[in-house]
Tab-separated table of C-alpha atoms and ligand atoms in Angstrom:
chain	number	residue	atom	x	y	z
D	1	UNK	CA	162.017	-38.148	-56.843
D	2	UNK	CA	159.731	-35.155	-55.994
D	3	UNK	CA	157.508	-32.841	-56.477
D	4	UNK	CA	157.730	-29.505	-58.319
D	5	UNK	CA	156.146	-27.067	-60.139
D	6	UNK	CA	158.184	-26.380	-63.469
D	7	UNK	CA	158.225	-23.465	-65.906
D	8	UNK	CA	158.040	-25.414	-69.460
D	9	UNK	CA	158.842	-23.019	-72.338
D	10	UNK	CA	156.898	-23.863	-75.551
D	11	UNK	CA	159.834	-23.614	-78.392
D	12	UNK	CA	156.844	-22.560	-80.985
D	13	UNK	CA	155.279	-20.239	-78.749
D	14	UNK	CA	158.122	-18.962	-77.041
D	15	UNK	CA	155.597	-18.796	-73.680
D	16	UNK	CA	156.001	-21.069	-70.373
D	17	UNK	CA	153.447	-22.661	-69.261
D	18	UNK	CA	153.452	-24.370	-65.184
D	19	UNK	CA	153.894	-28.600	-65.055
D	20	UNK	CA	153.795	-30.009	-60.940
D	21	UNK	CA	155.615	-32.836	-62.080
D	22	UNK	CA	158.280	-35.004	-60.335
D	23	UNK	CA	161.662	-34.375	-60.591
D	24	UNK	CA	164.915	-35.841	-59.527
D	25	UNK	CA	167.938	-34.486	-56.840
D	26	UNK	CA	170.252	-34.818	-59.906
D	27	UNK	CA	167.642	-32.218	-61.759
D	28	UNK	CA	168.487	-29.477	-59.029
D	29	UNK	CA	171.071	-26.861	-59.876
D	30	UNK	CA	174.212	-26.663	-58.212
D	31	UNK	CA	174.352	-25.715	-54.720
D	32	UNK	CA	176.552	-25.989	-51.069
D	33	UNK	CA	173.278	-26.110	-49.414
D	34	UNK	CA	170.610	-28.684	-49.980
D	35	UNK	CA	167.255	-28.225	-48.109
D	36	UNK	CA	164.192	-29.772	-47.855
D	37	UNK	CA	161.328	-27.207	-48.389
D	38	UNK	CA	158.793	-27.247	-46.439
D	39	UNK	CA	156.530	-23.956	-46.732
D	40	UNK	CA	157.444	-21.499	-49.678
D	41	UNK	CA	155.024	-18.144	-50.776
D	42	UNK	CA	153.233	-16.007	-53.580
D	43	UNK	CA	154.505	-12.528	-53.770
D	44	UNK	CA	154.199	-10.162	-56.445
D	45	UNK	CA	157.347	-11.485	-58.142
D	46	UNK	CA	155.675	-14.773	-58.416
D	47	UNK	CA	153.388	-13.708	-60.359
D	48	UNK	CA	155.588	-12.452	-62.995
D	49	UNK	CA	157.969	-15.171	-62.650
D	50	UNK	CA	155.499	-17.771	-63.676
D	51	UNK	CA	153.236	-15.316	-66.555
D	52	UNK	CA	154.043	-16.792	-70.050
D	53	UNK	CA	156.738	-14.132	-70.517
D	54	UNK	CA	158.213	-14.751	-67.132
D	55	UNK	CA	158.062	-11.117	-66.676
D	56	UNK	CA	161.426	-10.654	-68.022
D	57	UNK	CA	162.866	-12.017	-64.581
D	58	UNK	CA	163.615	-15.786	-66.002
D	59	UNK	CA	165.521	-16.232	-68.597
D	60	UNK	CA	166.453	-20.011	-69.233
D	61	UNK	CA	163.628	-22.842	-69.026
D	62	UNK	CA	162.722	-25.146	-67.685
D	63	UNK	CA	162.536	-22.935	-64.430
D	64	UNK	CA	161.096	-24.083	-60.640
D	65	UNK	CA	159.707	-20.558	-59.318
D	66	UNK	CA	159.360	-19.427	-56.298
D	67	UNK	CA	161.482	-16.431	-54.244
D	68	UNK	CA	161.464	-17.807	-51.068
D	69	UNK	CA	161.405	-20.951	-48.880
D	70	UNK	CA	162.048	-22.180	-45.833
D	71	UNK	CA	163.039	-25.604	-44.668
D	72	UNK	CA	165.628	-27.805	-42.758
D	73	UNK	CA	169.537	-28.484	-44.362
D	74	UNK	CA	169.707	-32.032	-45.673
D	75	UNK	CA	173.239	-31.895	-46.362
D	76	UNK	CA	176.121	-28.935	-46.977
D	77	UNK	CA	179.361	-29.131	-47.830
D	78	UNK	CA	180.111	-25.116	-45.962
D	79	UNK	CA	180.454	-25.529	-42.281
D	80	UNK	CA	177.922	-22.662	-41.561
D	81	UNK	CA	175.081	-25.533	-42.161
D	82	UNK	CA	174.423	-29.048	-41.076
D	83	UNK	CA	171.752	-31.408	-41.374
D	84	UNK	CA	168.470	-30.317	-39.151
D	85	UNK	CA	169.049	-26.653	-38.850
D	86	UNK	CA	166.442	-24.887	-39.824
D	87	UNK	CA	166.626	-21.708	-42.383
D	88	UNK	CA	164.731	-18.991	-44.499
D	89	UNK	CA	165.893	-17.891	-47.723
D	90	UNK	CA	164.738	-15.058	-49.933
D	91	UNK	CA	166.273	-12.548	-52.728
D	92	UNK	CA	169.730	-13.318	-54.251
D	93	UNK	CA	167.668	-13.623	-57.360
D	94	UNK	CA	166.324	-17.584	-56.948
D	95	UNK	CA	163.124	-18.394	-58.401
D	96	UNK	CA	164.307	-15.839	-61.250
D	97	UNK	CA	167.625	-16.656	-62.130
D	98	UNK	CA	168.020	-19.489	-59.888
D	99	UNK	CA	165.539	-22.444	-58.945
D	100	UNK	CA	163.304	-21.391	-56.060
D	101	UNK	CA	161.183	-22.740	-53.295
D	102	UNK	CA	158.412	-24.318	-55.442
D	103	UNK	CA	159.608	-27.567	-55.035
D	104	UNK	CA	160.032	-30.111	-52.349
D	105	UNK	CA	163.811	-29.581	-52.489
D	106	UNK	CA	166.408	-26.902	-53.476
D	107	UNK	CA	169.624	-26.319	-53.866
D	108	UNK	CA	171.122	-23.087	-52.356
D	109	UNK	CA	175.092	-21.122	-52.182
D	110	UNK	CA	175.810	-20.746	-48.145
D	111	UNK	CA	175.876	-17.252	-48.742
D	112	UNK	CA	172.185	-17.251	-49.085
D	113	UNK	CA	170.013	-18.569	-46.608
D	114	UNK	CA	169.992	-17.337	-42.953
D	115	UNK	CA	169.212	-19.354	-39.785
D	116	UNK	CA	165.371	-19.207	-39.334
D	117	UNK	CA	165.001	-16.719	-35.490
D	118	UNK	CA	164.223	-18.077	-32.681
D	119	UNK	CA	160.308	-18.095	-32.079
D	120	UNK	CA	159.594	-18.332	-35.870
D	121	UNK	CA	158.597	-21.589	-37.209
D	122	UNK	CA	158.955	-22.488	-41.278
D	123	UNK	CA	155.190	-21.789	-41.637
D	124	UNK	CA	155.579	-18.352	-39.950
D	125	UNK	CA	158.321	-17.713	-42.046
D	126	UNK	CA	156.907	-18.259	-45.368
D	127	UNK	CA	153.985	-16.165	-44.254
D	128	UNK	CA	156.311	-13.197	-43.640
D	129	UNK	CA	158.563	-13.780	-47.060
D	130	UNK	CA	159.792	-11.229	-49.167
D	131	UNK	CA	157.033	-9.041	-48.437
D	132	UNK	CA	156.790	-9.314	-44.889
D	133	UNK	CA	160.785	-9.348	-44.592
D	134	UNK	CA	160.665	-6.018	-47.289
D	135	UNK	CA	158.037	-4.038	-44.854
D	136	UNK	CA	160.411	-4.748	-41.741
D	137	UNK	CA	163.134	-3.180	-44.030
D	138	UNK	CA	161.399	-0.233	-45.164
D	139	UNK	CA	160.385	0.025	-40.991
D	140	UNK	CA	163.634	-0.650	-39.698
D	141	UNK	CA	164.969	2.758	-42.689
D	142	UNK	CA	161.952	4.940	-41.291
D	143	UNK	CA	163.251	4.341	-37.862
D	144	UNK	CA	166.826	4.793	-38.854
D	145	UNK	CA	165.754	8.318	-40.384
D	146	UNK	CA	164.485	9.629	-37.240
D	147	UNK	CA	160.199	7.805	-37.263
D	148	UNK	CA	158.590	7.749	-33.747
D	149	UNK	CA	155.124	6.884	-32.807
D	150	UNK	CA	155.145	10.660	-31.658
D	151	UNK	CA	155.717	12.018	-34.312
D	152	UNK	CA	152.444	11.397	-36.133
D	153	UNK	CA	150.008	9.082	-38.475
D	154	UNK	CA	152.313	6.662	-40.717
D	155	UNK	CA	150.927	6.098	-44.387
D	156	UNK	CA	150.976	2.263	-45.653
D	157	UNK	CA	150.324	2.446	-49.534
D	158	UNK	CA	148.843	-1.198	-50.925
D	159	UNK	CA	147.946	-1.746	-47.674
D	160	UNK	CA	145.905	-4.690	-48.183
D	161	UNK	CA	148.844	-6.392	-50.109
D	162	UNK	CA	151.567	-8.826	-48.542
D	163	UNK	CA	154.010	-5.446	-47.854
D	164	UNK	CA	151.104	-3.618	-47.066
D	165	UNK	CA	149.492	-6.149	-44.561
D	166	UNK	CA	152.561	-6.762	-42.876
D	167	UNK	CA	153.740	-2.985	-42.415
D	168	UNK	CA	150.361	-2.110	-41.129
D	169	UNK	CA	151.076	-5.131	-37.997
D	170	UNK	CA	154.454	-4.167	-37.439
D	171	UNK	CA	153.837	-0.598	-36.743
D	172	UNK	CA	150.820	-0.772	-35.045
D	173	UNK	CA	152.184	-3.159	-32.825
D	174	UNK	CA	155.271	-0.751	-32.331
D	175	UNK	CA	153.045	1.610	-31.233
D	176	UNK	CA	152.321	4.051	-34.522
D	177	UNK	CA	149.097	5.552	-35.725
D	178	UNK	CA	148.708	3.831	-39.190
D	179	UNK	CA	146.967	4.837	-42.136
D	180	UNK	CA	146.331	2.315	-44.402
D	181	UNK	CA	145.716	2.571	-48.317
D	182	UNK	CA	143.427	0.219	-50.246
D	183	UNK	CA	141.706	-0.033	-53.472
D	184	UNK	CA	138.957	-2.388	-51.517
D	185	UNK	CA	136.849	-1.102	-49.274
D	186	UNK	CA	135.757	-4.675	-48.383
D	187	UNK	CA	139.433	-4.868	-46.842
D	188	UNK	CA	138.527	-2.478	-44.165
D	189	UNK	CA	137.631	-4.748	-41.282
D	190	UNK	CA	140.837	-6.934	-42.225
D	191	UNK	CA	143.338	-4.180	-42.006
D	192	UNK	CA	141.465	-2.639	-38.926
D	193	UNK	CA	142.149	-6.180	-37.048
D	194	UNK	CA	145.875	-5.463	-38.233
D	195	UNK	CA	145.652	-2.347	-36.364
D	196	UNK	CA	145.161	0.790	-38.430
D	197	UNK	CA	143.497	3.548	-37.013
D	198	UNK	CA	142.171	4.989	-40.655
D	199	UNK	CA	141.114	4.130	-44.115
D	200	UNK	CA	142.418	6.261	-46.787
D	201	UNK	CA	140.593	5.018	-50.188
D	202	UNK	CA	142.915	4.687	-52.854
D	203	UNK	CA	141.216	6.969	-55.267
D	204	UNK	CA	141.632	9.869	-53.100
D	205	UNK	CA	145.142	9.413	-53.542
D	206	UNK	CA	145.118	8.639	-57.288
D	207	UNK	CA	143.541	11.888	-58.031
D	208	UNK	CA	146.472	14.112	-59.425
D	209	UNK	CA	147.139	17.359	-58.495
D	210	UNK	CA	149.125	20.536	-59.620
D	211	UNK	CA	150.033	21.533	-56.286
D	212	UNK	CA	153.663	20.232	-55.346
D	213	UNK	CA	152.831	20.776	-51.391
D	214	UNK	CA	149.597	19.992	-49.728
D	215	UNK	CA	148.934	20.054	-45.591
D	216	UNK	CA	151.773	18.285	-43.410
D	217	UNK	CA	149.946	14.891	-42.549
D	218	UNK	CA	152.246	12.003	-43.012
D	219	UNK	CA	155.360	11.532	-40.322
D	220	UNK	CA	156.444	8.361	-42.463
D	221	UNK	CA	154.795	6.262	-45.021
D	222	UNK	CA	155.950	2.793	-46.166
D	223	UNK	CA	155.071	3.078	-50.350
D	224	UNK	CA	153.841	-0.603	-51.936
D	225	UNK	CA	152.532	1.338	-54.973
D	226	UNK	CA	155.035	3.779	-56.642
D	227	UNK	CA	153.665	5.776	-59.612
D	228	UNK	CA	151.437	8.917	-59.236
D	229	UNK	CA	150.326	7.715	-55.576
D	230	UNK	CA	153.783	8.404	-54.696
D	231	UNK	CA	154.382	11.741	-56.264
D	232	UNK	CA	150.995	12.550	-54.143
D	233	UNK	CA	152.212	11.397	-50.629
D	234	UNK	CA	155.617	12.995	-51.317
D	235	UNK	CA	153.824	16.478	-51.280
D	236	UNK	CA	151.636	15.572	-48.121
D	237	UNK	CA	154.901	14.365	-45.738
D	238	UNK	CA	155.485	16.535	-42.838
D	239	UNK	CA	158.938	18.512	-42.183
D	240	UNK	CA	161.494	16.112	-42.519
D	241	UNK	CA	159.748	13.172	-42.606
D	242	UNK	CA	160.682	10.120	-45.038
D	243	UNK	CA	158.799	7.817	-47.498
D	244	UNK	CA	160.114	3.936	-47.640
D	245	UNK	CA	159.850	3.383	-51.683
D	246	UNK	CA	159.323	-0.567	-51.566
D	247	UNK	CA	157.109	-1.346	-54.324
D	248	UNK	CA	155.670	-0.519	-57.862
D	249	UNK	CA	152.072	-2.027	-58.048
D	250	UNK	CA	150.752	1.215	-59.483
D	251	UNK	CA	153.468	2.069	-61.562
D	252	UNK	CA	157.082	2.404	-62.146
D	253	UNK	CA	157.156	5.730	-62.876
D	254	UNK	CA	157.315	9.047	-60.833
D	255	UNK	CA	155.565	12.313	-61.953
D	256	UNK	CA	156.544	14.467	-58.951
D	257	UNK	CA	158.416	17.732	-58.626
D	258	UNK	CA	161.375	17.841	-56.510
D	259	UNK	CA	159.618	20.753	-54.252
D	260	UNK	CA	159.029	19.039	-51.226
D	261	UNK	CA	162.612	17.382	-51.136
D	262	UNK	CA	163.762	21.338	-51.059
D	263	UNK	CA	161.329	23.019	-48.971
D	264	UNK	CA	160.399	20.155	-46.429
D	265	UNK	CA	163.423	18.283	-46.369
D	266	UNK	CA	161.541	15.351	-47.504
D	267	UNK	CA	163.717	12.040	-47.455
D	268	UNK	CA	162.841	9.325	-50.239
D	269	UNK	CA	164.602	5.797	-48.559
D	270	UNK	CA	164.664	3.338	-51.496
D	271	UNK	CA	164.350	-0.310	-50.019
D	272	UNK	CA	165.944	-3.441	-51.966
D	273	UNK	CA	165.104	-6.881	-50.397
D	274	UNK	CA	167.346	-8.938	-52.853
D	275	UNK	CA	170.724	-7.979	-52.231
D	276	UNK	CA	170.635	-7.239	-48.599
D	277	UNK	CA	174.154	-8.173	-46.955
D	278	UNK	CA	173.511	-11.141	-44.347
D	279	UNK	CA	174.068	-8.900	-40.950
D	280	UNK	CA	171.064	-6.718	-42.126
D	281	UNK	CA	169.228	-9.686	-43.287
D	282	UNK	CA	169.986	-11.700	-39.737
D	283	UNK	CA	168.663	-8.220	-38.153
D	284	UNK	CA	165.745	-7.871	-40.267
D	285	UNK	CA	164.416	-11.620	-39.400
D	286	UNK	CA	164.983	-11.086	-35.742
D	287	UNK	CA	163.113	-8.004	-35.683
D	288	UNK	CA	160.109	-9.500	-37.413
D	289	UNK	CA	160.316	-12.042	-34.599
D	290	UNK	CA	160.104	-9.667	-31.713
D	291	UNK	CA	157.650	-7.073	-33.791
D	292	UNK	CA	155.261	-8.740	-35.766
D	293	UNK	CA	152.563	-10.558	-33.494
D	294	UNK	CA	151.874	-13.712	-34.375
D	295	UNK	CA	148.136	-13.655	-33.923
D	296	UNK	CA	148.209	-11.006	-36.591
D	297	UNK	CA	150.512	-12.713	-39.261
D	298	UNK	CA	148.012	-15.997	-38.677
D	299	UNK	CA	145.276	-13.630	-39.682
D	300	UNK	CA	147.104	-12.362	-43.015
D	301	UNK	CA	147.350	-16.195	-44.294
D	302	UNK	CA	145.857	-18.030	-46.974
D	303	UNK	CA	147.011	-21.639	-47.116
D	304	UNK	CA	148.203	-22.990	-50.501
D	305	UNK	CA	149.562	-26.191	-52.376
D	306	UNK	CA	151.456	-26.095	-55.772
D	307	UNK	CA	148.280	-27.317	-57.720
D	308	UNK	CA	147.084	-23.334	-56.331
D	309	UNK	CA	150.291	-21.699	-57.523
D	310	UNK	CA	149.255	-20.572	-60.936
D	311	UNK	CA	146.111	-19.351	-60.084
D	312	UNK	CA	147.607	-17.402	-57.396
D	313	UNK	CA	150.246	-16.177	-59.724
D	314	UNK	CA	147.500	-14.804	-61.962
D	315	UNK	CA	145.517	-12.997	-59.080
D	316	UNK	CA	148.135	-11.430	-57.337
D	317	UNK	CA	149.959	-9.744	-60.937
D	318	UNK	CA	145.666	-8.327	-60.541
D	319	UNK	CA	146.102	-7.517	-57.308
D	320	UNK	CA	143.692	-9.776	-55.529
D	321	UNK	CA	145.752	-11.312	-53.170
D	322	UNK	CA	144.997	-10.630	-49.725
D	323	UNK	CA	147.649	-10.699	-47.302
D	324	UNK	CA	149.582	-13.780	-47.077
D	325	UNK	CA	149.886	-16.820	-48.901
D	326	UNK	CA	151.381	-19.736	-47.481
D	327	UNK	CA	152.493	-22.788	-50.178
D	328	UNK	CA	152.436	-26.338	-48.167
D	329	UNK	CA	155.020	-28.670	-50.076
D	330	UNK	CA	154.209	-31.716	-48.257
O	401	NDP	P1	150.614	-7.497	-53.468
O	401	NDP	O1	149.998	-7.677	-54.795
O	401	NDP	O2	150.323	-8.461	-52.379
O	401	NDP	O3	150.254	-6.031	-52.908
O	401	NDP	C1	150.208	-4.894	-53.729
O	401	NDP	C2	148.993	-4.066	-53.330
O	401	NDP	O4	149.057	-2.807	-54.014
O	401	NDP	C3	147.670	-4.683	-53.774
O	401	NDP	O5	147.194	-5.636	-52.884
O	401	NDP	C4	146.795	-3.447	-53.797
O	401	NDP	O6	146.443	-3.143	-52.456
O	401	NDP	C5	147.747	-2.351	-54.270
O	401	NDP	N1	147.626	-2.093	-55.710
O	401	NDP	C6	147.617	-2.999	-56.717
O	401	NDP	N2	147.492	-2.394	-57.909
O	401	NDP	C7	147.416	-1.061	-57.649
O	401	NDP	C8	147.266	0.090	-58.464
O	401	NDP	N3	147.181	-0.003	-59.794
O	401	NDP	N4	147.229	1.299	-57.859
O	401	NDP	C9	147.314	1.409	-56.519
O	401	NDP	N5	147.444	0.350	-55.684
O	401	NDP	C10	147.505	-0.871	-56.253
O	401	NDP	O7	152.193	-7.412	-53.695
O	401	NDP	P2	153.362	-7.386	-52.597
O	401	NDP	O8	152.854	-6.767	-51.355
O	401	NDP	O9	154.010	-8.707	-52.551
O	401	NDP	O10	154.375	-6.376	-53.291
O	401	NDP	C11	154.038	-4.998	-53.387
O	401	NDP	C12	155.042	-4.291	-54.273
O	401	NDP	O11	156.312	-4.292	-53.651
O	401	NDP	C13	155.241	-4.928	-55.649
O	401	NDP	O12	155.399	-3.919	-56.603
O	401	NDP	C14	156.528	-5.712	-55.483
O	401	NDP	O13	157.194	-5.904	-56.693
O	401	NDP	C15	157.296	-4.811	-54.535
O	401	NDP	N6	158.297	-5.495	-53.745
O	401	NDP	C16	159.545	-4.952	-53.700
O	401	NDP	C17	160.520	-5.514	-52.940
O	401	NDP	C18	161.851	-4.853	-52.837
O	401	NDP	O14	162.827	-5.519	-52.533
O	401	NDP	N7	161.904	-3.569	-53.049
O	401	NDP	C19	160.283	-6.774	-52.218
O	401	NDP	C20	158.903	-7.211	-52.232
O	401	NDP	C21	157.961	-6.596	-53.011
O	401	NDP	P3	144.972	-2.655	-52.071
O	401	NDP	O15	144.033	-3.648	-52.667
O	401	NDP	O16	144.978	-2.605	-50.584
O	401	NDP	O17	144.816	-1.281	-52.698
C-alpha cells in the first residue's frame, strides 16, 4: 500500500473533490513501466486537473493527478528500462487522462518517460517540470528561428510564473537581455536574482491599442499569457523576430491584426510540451542541464507534500504561485 492523492467524483454533485488516501499496486493502471515517485510538481494544469470540474482535462474518476514525476524504475517489462535507472516523465496526457505523479507509485508506457540527464537529480527535475521543460522548448524554437543575445532585449510574458521563472534563468544565463512581465511588483527582486535586466508591469501591456505596429523593441519573447498581451507584443517585435506562444494565463483568445506578420515578417512559433517526440524531448532535458543554473532553479522552489496539493491547485488556477513547486512523496 501507498500513498496518493485521489480525485473522488461525488455521483450527486457531479464535482471531485481530493482524498490522500492509501492505495494498492493492483489500483494502478496498466503500464510497461513501474516507478517509484519520488518528487512530482504543481503547474498550471494541476490546477485544473484537480478543480471540481477537472477543467475538462479528466474525464473518468477516481483520478491520481499530477503531470509530471520523476523517480527510479521498479520493474519493466520493455528493455529500454530496468530497475534503478532513474527517469522524468511529463505530457503524453498523464495526470489527465492517465494517472500521474501524485502518488508514491505509477505506472507508465516505455514510450513515455526519458532517462533523467546527467547532472540533474529527481528534485531538480520536478522543479523544472512541464514548465521549466516548456520554456527550454519555446528557447530552443527562438534559437532555431534565428534569436541571438545580439540581437536585442527578449520579452518573458508571466514572468513570475513556473514558464516565466524558468525562461527568464535560461536566457539570462545564455547570455540575453531579458525583459520580464509581471502582474506583481513585489516579484521584482525575485526575477532580478533570475537575471532580468527590466521590469515591464503587466498593465502597460494590457492596455489595448488601435495601432497594429508600435516601435521595434522585442528581438524574441517567450509568451506565458496569450490573450490581448499577445496581440500587443506581436505589434512591438522587431524585423523578423519571433514570439514562442507557450501559454494562455490571460486568455485563450487573440485580438490582433495580421499586420505585423506582413510588414515585419513577424514569426508566431506555437510550442506543445505534451506530444513532443522523445529525440526532442531527450534534447530538451539535456539542454536544461547545461543551461539552467542550478543556484537559480533552487531559488524558484517552494517545497510541497500532497496534504499542500489542493491548496496549491487553487492558488496557482489564481495565479499566485511563484516559481517552482516541488511535491516530496516520501
Ligand atoms: P503559472 O501560473 O505558474 O504562471 C502563469 C503566470 O502568468 C502567472 O504567474 C502570472 O505571472 C501571469 N498571469 C496570470 N494571470 C494573468 C492574467 N490574467 N494576465 C496576465 N498575466 C497573467 O503557470 P505556468 O507557468 O505553469 O504556465 C503558464 C501557462 O503556460 C499556462 O497557461 C499553461 O497552461 C501554459 N503551459 C503550456 C504548455 C504547453 O505545452 N504549451 C506547457 C506548460 C504550461 P505574473 O504574476 O508574473 O504576472
Amino acid at each position: 500500500m501507498f500513498n496518493a492523492l485521489v480525485m473522488e467524483k461525488d455521483e450527486e454533485s457531479g464535482l471531485a473533490s481530493p482524498v490522500i488516501k492509501q492505495i494498492s499496486e493492483d489500483d494502478l493502471p496498466h503500464g510497461e513501466v513501474r516507478v517509484a515517485v519520488e518528487f512530482s510538481t504543481v503547474n498550471y494544469k494541476d490546477g485544473l486537473c484537480m478543480s471540481p470540474k477537472g477543467g475538462g482535462l479528466v474525464r473518468n474518476y477516481p483520478h491520481v493527478p499530477g503531470i509530471d514525476y520523476a523517480g527510479t524504475v521498479e520493474e519493466s517489462s520493455d528493455d529500454r528500462y530496468k530497475p534503478g535507472d532513474k527517469v522524468v516523465l511529463t505530457g503524453w496526457r498523464v495526470g489527465e487522462a492517465h494517472w500521474g505523479g501524485y502518488a508514491q507509485k505509477a505506472s507508465a508506457l516505455a514510450d513515455w518517460p526519458v532517462p533523467l540527464p546527467e547532472g540533474l537529480s529527481t528534485r531538480q527535475a520536478m522543479a523544472v517540470g512541464t514548465a521549466g521543460f516548456t520554456a527550454m522548448l519555446a528557447v530552443m524554437a527562438l534559437e532555431d528561428h534565428g534569436l541571438t543575445p545580439d540581437r536585442g532585449p527578449v520579452l518573458v510574458t508571466g514572468a513570475a510564473g513556473g514558464v516565466g521563472s524558468v525562461a527568464t534563468a535560461i536566457l539570462a544565463n545564455l547570455g540575453y537581455e531579458v525583459a520580464a512581465v509581471t502582474g506583481r511588483s513585489e516579484t521584482e527582486g525575485y526575477l532580478k536574482a533570475l537575471g532580468a535586466t527590466s521590469i515591464v508591469p503587466r498593465d502597460e501591456l494590457n492596455e489595448t491599442t488601435k495601432r497594429p505596429l508600435e516601435s521595434e523593441t522585442w528581438a524574441g519573447c517567450v509568451d506565458a499569457v496569450g490573450g490581448a498581451m499577445l496581440a500587443r507584443v506581436l505589434g512591438q517585435m522587431k524585423y523578423g523576430a519571433s514570439v514562442a506562444a507557450v501559454g494562455l494565463a490571460g486568455g485563450a483568445g487573440l485580438p490582433a491584426t495580421v499586420i505585423p506578420f506582413l510588414l515585419r515578417g513577424v514569426n508566431l512559433l506555437g510550442i506543445d510540451s505534451v506530444m513532443q517526440p522523445f529525440d526532442n524531448r531527450l534534447r530538451a532535458w539535456q539542454r536544461v542541464a547545461s543551461d539552467l543554473p542550478m543556484d537559480k532553479l533552487e531559488a524558484m522552489i517552494q517545497p510541497a507534500t500532497l496534504n499542500d496539493l489542493p491548496k496549491l491547485g487553487a492558488d496557482i488556477l489564481n495565479g499566485q504561485v511563484k516559481g517552482r513547486v516541488v511535491v516530496d512523496l516520501n
